[in-house]
mmCIF file of C-alpha atoms and ligand atoms in Angstrom:
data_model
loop_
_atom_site.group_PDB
_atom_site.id
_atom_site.type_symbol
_atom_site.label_atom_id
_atom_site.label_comp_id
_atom_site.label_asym_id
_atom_site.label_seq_id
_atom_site.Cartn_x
_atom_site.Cartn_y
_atom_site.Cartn_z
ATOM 1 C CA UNK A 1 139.822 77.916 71.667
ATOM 2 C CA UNK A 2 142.352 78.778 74.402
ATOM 3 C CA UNK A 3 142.600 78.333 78.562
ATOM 4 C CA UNK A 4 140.273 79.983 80.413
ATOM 5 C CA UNK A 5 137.360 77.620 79.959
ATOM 6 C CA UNK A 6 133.870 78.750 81.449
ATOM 7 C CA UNK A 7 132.332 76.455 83.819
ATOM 8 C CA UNK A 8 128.371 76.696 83.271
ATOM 9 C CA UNK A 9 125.880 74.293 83.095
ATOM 10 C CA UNK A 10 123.815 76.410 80.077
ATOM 11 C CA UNK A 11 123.691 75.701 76.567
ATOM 12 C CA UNK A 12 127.313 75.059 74.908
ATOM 13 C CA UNK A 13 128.596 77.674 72.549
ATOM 14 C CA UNK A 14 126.959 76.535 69.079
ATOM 15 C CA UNK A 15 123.911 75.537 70.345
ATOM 16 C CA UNK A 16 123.796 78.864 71.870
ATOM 17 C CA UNK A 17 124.573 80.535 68.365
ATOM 18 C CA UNK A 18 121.516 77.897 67.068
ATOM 19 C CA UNK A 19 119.250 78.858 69.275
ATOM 20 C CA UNK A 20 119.590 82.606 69.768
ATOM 21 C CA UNK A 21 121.127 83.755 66.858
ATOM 22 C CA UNK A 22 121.023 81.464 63.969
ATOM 23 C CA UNK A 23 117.578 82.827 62.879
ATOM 24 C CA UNK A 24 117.606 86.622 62.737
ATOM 25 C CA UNK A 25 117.035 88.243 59.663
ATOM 26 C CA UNK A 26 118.088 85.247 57.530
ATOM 27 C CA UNK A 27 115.830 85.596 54.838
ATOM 28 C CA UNK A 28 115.886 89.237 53.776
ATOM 29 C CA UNK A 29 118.152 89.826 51.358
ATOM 30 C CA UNK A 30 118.873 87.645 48.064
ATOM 31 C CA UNK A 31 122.449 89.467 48.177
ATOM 32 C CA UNK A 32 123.566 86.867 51.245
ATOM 33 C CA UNK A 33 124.727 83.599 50.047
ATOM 34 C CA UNK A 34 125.720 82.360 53.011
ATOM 35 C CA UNK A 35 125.106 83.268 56.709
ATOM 36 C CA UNK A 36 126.085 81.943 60.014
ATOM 37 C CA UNK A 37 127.395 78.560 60.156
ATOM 38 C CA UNK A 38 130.494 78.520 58.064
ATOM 39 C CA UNK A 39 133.999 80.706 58.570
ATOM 40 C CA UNK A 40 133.192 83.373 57.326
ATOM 41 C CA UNK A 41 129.316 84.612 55.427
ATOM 42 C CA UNK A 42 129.395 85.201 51.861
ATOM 43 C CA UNK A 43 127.788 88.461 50.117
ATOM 44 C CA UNK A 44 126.929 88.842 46.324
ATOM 45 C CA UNK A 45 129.186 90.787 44.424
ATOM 46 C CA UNK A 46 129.049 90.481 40.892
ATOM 47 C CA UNK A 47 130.848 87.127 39.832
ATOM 48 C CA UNK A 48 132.245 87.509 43.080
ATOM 49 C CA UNK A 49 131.815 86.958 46.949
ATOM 50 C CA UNK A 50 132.528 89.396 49.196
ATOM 51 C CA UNK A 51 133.781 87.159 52.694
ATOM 52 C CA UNK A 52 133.082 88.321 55.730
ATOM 53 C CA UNK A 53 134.175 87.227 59.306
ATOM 54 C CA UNK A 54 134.948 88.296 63.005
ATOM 55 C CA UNK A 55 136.748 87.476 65.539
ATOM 56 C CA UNK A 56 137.330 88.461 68.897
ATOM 57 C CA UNK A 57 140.254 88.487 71.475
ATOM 58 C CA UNK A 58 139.548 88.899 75.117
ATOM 59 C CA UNK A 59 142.223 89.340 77.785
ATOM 60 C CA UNK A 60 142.827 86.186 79.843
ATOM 61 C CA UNK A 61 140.894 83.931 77.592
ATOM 62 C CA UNK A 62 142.666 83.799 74.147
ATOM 63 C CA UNK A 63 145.597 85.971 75.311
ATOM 64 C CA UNK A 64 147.572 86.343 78.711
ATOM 65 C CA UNK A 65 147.261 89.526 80.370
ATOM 66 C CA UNK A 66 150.890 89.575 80.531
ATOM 67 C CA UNK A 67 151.496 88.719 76.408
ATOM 68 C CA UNK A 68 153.326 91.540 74.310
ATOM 69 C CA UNK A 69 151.048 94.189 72.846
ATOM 70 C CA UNK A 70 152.948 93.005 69.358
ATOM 71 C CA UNK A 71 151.436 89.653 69.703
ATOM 72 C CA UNK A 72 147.966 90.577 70.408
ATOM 73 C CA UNK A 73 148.111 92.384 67.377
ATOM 74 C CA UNK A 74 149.334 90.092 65.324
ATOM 75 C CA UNK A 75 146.877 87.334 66.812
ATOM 76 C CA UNK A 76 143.801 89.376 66.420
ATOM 77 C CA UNK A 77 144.596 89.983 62.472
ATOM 78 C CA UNK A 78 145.745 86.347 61.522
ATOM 79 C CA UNK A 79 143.073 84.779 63.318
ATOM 80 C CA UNK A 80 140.322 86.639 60.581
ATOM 81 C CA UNK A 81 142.959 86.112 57.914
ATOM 82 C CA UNK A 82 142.983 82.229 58.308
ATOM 83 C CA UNK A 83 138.820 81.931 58.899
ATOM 84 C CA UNK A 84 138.529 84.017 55.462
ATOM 85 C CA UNK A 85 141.556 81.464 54.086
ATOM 86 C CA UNK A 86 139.079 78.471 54.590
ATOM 87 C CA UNK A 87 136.625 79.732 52.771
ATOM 88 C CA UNK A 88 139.329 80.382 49.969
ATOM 89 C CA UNK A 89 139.019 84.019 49.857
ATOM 90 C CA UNK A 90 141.910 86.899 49.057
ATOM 91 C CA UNK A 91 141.647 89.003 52.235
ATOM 92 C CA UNK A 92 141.743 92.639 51.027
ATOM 93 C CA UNK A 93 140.706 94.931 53.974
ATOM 94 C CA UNK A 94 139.862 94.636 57.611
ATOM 95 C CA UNK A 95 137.891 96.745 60.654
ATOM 96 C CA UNK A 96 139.417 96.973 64.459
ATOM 97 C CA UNK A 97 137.376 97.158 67.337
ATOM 98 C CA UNK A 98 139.759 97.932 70.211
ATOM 99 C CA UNK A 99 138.948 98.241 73.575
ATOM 100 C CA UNK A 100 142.018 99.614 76.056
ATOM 101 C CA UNK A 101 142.089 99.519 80.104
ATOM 102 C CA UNK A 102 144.443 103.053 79.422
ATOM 103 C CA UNK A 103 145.352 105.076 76.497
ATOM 104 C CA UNK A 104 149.529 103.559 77.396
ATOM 105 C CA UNK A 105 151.647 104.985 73.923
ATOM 106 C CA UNK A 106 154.370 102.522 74.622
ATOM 107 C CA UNK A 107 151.929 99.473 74.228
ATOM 108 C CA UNK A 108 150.004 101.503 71.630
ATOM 109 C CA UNK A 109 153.032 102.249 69.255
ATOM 110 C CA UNK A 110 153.718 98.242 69.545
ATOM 111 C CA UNK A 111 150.707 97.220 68.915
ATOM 112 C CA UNK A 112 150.364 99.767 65.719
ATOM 113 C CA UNK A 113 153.519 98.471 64.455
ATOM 114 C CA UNK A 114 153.251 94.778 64.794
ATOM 115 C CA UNK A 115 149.338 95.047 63.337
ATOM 116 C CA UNK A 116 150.833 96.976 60.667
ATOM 117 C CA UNK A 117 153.684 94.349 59.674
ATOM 118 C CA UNK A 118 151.523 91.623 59.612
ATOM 119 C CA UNK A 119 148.796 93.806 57.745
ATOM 120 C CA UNK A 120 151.453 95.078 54.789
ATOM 121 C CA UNK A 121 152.722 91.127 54.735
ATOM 122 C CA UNK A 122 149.030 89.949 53.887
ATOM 123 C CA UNK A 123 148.106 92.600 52.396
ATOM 124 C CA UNK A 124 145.095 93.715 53.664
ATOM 125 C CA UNK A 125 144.324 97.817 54.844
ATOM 126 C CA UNK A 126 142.505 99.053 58.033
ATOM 127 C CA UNK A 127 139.679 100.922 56.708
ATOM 128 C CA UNK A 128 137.584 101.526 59.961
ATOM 129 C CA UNK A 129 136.425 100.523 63.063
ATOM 130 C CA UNK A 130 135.744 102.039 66.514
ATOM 131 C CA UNK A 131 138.129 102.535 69.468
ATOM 132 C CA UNK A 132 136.375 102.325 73.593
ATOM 133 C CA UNK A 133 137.456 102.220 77.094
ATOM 134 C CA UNK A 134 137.251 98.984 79.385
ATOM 135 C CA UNK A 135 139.032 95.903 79.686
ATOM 136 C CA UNK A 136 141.184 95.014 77.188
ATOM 137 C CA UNK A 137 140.037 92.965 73.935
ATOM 138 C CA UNK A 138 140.308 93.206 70.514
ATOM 139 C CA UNK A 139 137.951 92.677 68.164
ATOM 140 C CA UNK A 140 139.011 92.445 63.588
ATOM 141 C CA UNK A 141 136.311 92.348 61.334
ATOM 142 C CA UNK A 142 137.879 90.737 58.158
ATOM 143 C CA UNK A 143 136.598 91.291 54.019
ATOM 144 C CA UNK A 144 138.191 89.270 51.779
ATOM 145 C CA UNK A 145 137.161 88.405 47.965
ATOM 146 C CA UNK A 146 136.597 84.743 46.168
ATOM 147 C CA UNK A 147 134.838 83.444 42.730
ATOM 148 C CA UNK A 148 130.801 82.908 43.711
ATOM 149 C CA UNK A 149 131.252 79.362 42.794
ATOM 150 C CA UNK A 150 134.497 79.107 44.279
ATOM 151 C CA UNK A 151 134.280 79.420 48.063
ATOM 152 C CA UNK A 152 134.670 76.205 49.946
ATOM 153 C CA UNK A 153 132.127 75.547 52.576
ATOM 154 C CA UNK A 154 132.109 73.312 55.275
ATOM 155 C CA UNK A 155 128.944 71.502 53.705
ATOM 156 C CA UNK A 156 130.726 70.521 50.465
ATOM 157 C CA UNK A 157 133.016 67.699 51.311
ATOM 158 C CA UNK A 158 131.818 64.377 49.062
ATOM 159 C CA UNK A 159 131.717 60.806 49.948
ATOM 160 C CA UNK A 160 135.791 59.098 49.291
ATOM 161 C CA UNK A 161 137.718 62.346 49.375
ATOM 162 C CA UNK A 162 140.801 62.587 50.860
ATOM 163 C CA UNK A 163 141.399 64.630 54.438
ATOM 164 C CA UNK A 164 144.415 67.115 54.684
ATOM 165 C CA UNK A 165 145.810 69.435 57.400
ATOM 166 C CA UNK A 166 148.529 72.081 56.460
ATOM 167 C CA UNK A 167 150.338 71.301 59.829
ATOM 168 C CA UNK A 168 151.073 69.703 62.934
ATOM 169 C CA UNK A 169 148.909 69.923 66.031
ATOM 170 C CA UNK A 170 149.121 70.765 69.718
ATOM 171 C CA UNK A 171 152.056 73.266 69.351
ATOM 172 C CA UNK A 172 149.959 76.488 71.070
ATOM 173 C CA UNK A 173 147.960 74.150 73.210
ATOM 174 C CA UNK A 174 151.270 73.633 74.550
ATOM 175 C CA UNK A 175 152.549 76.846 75.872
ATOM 176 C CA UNK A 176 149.043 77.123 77.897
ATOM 177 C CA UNK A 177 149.616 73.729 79.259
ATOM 178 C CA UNK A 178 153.504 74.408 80.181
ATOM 179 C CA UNK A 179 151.990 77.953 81.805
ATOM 180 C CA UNK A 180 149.477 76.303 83.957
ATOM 181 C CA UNK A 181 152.119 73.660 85.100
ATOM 182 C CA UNK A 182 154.704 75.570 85.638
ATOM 183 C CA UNK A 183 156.975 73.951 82.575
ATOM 184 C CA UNK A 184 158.932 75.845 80.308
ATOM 185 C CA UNK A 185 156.857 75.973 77.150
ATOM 186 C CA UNK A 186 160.144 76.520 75.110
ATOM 187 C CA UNK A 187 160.531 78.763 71.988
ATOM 188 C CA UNK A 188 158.595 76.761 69.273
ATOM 189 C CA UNK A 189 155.341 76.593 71.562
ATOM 190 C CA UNK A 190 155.483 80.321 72.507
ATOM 191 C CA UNK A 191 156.266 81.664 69.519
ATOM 192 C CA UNK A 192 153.192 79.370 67.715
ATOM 193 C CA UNK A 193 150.802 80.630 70.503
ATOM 194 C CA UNK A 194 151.996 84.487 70.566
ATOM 195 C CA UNK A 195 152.264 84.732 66.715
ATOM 196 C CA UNK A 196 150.316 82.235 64.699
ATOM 197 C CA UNK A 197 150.531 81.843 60.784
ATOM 198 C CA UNK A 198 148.330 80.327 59.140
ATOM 199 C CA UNK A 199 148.226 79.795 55.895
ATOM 200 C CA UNK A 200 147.034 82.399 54.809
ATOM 201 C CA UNK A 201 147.356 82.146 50.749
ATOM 202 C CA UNK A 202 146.574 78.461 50.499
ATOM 203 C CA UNK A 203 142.795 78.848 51.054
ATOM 204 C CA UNK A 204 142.406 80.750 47.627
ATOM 205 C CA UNK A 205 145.315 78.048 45.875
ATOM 206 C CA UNK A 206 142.596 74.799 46.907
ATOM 207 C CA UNK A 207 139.973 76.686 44.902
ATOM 208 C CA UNK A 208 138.761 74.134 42.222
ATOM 209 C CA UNK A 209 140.801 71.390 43.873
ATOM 210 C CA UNK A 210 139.031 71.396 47.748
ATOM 211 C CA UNK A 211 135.380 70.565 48.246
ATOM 212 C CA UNK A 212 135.325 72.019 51.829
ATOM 213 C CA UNK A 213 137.368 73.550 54.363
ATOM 214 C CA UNK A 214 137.731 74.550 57.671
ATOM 215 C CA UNK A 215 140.624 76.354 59.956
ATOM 216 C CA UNK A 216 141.317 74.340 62.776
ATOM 217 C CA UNK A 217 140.774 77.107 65.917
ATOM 218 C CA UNK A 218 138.793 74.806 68.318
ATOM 219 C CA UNK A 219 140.695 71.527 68.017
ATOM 220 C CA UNK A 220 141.135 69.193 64.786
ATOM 221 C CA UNK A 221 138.275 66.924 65.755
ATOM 222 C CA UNK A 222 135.639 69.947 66.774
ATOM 223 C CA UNK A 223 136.249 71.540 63.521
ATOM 224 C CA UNK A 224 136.441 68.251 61.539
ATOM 225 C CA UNK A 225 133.080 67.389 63.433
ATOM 226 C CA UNK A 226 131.825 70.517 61.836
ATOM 227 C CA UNK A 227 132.271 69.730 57.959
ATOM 228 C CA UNK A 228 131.100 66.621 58.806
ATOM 229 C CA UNK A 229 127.531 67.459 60.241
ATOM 230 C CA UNK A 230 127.417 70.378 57.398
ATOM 231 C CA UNK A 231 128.033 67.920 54.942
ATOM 232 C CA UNK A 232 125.884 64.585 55.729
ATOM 233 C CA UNK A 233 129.203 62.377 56.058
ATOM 234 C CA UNK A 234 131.624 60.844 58.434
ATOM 235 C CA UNK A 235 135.690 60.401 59.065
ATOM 236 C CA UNK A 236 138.111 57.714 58.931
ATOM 237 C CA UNK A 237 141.200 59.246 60.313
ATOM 238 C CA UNK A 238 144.915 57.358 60.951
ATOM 239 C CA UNK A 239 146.292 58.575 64.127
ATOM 240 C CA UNK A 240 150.069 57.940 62.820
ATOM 241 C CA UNK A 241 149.416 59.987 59.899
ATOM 242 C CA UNK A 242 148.221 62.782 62.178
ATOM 243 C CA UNK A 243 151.418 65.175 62.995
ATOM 244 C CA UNK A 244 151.188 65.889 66.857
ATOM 245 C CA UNK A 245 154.047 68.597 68.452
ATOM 246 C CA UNK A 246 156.703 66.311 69.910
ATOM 247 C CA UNK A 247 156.709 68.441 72.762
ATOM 248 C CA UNK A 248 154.030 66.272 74.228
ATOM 249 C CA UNK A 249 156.018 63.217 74.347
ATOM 250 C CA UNK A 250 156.309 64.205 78.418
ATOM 251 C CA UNK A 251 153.129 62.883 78.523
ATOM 252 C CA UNK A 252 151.997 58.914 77.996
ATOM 253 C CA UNK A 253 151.306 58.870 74.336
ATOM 254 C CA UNK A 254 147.211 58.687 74.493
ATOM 255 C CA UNK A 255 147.016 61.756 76.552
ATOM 256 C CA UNK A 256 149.357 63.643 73.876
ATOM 257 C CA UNK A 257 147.241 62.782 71.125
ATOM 258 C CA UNK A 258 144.122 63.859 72.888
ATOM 259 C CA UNK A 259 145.304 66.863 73.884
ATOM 260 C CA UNK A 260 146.822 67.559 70.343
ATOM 261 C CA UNK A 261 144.064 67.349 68.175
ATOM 262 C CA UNK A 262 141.371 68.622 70.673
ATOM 263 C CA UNK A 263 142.904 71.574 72.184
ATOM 264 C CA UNK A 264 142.848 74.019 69.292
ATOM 265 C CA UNK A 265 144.770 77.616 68.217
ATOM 266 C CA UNK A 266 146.457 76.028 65.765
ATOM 267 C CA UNK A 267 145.111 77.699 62.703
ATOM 268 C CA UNK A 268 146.011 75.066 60.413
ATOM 269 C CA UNK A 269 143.435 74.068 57.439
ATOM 270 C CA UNK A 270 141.676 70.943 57.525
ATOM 271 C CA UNK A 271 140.297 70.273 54.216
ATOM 272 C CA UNK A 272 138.768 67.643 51.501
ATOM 273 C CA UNK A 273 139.247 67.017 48.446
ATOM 274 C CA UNK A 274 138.589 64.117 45.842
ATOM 275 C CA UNK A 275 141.536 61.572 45.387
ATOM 276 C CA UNK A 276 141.656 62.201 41.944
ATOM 277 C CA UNK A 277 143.615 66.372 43.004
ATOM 278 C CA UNK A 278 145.716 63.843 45.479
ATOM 279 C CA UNK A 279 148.961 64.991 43.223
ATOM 280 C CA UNK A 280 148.610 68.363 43.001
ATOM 281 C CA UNK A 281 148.149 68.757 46.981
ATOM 282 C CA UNK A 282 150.639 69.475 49.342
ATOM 283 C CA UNK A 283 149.637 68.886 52.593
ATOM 284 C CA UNK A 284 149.449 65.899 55.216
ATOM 285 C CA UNK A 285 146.801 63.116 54.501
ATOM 286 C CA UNK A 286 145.137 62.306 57.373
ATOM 287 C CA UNK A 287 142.234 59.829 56.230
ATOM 288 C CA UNK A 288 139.256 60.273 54.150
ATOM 289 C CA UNK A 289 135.018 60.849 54.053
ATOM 290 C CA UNK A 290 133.533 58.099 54.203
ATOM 291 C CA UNK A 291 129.156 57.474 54.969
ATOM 292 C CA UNK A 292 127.813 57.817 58.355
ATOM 293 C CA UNK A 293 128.491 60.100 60.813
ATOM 294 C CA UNK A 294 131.095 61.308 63.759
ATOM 295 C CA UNK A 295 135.112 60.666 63.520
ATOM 296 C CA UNK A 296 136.652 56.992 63.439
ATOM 297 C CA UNK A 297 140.208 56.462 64.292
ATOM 298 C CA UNK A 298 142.111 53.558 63.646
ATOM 299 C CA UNK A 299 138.688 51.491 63.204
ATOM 300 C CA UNK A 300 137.775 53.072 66.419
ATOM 301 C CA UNK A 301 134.554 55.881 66.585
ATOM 302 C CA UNK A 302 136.036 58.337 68.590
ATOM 303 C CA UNK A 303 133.266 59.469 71.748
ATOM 304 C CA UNK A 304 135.231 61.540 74.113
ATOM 305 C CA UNK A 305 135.491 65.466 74.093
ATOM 306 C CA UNK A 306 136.201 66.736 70.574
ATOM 307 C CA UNK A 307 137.590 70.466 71.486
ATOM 308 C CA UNK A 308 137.418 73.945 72.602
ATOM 309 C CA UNK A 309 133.784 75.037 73.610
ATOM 310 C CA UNK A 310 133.340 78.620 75.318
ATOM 311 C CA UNK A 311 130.208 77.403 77.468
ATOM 312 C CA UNK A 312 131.139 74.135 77.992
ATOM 313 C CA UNK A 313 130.664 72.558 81.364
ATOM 314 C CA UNK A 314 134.193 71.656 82.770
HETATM 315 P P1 ADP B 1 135.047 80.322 63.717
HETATM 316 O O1 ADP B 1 135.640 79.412 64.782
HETATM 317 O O2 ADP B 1 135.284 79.859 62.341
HETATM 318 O O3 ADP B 1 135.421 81.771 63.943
HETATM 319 P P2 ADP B 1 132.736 80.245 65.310
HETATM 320 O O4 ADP B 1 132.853 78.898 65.892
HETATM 321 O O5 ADP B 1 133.188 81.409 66.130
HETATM 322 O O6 ADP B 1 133.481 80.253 63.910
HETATM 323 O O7 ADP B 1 131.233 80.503 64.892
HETATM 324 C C1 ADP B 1 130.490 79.520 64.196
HETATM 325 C C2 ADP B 1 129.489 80.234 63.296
HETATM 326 O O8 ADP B 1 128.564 80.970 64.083
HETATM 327 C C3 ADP B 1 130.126 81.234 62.347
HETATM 328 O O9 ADP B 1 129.430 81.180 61.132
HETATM 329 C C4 ADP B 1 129.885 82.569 63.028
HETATM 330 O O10 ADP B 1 129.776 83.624 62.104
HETATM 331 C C5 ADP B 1 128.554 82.336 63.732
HETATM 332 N N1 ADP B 1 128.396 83.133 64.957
HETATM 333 C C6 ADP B 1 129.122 83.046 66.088
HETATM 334 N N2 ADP B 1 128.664 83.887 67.036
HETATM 335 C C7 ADP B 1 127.625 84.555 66.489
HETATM 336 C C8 ADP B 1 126.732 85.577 66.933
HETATM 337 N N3 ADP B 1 126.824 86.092 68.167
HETATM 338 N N4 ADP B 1 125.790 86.016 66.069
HETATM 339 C C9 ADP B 1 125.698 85.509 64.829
HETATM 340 N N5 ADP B 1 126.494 84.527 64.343
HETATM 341 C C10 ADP B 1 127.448 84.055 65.153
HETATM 342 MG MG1 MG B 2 137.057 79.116 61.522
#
């Protein structure tokens, strides 16, 4: 997600996770359900799953330096809230791992108030974490709770479902495009990329009507990608069903679209689900699974850059 792209010519963010990370400590304890690979990891409890995610904000690369202490706040919390929401958990409690340039009460007192609005409105407490010194990020550790059998995983989605997003596309990608052109983003744009709001309720609602789920950080086609590969399957999407933010219509119409489903921060859910829940789902259809492999639109595979990578060459 976001601007600052890293130019490198290493491994690309997942294979990185793959490679390095994927394999420690995976098989010692019969309590995990689920590790790395999904939204969120999913812990035993009962007839329940405890979710688990993180996520981390870093200044100048998912925020601006110059963005309002309220938004970074409320960023860092909904970002968690709408991983744990595509697993279809009920968030209940979260950890903050803040790390301030200065110890500024005017930024701190916004910041406190803004995390606790948007903590009271999803209703979720702060029950720990750990407070440093150096450059500014911020860091939530999200728990939420979901039925064991309930939890809707990327590698679930079946042959002939239906594909849904919850919203349109592009809007945040916007604001960082207007900012590095020197456009006015406009309101809609700013306010989607300072204060995002995902849904963070539905996730638990598609429980025994989804198969699988994803939120849509990295771009719609990245994340798509990864349900996909998790499940075995392919994508037949329409691009007119696909709602892109108008305020790309300054640029020729192919370049909007790209840029609107491959950019990401939109923290929308893409999801599946069989035809047969088709009524009792309200959200945009945007094609269905079909056999194979990758992302076809309009009868087309699609081969160019799917979305947001951290290490990605540039
Ligand atoms: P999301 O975009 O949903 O937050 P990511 O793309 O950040 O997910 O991560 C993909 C998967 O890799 C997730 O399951 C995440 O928990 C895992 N992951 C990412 N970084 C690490 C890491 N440093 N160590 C272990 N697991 C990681
Ligand atoms: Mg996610």
């Amino acid at each position: 997600m976001t601007h600052a792209k890293q130019k490198s010519d290493a491994v690309g963010e997942f294979d990185l996770i793959e490679r390095f990370f994927s394999h420690i400590g995976q098989t010692l304890s019969n309590d995990v359900m689920l590790g790395i690979g999904d939204d969120a990891a999913l812990v035993s409890c009962g007839h329940d799953s405890i979710v688990l995610t993180v996520d981390t904000l870093v200044s100048g690369v998912h925020f601006y330096p110059d963005d309002p202490p309220d938004s970074i706040a409320h960023k860092a919390l909904m970002v968690n809230l709408s991983d744990l929401s595509a697993m279809g958990a009920v968030p209940f409690a979260f950890l903050l791992s803040i790390t301030l340039p200065e110890s500024n009460e005017t930024w701190l007192a916004a910041f406190s108030k803004a995390l606790n609005t948007a903590a009271l409105r999803a209703q979720v407490s702060l029950i720990g974490g750990d407070t440093t010194h150096g450059p500014l990020s911020v860091s939530i550790t999200a728990l939420g709770r979901v039925k064991r059998d309930q939890a809707l995983k990327r590698s679930s989605a079946k042959l002939g479902d239906n594909i849904y997003i919850t919203g349109e596309l592009g809007l945040a990608a916007f604001y960082v495009y207007a900012r590095e052109h020197q456009l006015d983003p406009g309101e809609r744009a700013t306010q989607a990329y300072r204060f995002p709001n995902p849904p963070i309720q539905l996730g638990h609602q598609l429980c025994g009507l989804a198969h699988a789920a994803i939120d849509v950080s990295d771009g719609l086609l990245a994340d798509l990608s990864h349900i996909l590969t998790a499940s075995h399957v392919g994508a037949r999407l329409t691009r007119e069903s696909i709602p892109t933010a108008s305020e790309w219509t300054i640029l020729p119409s192919d370049d909007a679209f790209r840029r609107a489903v491959t950019s990401g921060d939109d923290y929308v859910l893409c999801f599946t689900a069989p035809k047969s829940a088709a009524a009792s789902i309200d959200a945009v259809l945007i094609g269905e699974i079909c056999e194979g492999e990758g992302i076809q639109i309009d009868g087309k595979c699609w081969t160019g850059n799917v979305g947001y990578d951290h290490f990605a060459s540039t």
